Coordinates of C-alpha atoms in Angstrom, one line a residue:
X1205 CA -12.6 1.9 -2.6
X1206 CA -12.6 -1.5 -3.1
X1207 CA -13.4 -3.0 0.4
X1208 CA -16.2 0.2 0.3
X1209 CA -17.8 -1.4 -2.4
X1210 CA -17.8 -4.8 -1.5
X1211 CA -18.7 -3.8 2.2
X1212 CA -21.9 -2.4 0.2
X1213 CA -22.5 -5.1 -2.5
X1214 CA -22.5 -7.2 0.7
X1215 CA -25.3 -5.3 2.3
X1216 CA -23.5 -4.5 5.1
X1217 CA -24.3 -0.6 4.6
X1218 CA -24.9 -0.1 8.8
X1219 CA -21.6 -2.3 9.6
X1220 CA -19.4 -0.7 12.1
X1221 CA -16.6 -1.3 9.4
X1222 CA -18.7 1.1 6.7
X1223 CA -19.1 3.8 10.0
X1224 CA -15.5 3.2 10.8
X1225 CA -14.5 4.2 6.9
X1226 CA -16.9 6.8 6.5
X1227 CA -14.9 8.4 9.6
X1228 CA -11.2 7.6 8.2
X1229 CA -12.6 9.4 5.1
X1230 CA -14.4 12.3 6.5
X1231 CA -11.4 13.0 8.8
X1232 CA -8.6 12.6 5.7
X1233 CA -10.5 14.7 3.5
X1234 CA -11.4 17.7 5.6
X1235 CA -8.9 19.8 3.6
X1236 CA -9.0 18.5 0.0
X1237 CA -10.6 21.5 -1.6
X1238 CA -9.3 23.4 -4.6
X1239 CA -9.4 23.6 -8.4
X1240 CA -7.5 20.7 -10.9
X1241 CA -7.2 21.2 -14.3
X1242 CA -7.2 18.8 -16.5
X1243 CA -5.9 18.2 -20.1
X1244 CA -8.2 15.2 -22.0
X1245 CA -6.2 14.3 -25.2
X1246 CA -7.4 10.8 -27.5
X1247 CA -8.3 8.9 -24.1
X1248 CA -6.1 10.0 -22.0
X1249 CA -6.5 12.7 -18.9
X1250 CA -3.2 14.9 -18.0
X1251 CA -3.2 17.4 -14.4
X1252 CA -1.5 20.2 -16.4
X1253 CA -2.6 22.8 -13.2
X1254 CA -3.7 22.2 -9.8
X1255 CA -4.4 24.8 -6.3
X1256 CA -5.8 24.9 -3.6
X1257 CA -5.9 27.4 -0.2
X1258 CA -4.3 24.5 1.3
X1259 CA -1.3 23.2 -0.7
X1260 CA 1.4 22.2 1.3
X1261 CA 3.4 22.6 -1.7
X1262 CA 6.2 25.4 -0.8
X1263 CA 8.7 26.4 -3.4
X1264 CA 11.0 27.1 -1.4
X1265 CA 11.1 23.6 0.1
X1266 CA 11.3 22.3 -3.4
X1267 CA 13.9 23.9 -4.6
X1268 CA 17.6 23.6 -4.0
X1269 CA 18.8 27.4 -4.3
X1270 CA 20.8 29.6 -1.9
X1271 CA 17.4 31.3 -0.7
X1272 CA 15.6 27.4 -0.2
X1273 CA 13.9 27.3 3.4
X1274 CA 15.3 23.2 3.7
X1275 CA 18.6 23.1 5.4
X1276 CA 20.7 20.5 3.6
X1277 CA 22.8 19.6 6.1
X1278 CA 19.7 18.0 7.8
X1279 CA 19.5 15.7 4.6
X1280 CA 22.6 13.4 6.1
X1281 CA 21.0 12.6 9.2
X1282 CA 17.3 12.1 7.5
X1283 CA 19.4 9.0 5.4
X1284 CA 21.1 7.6 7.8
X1285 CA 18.0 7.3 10.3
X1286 CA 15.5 6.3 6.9
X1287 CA 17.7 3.6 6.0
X1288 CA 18.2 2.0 9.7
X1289 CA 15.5 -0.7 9.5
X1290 CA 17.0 -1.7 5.8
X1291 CA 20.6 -1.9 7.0
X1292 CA 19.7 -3.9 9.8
X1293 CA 17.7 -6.3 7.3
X1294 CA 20.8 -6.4 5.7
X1295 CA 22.9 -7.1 8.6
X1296 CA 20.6 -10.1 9.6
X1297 CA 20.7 -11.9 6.0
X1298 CA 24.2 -11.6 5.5
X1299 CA 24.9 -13.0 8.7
X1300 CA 22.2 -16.2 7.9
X1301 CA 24.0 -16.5 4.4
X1302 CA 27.5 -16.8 6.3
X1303 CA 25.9 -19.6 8.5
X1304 CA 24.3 -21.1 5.3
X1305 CA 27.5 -21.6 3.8
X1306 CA 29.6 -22.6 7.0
X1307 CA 27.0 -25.4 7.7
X1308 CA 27.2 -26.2 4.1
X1309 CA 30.9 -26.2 3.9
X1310 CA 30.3 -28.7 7.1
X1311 CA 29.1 -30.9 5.1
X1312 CA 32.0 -32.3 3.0

């Protein structure tokens, strides 16, 4: 929204960038239909209900019951491949921080 606006308080309305946008939105959007209800209380605005024909909430995904459709087996290897660029970052600093210290021990 905010590059949108400045794109337009620029007067660059017929940019290729503003086309390009107008695309990425148009495409995005194409299934964002539905009704939202809304709770306003004192200044403030609560989603108390939401639905829409397509939701990809599934219950059945979302819950962890006998009957759920998510295999949680699958869960193990979802972490372990998830957390590979982390644990390699970690890898890499610990090593720098062990030749930080041997070059500093060096020193004396």
């Amino acid at each position: 929204a905010q590059k949108y606006s400045e794109l337009v308080y620029d007067g660059l309305w017929h940019s290729p960038l503003r086309q390009a946008l107008d695309g990425f939105v148009n495409q995005t959007q194409r299934f964002v239909s539905g009704e939202v209800k809304l709770k306003l209380y004192k200044g403030n605005c609560t989603v108390v209900g939401r639905k829409s024909p397509y939701s990809l909430y599934e219950k059945k995904l979302a819950t962890y019951s006998e009957e759920d459709t998510f295999d949680q087996k699958t869960s193990q290897g979802f972490i372990h491949i998830w957390s590979l660029p982390l644990r390699t970052i970690s890898k890499t600093q610990r090593r720098e921080e062990a030749f930080l210290i041997y070059e500093w021990d060096k020193s004396d």
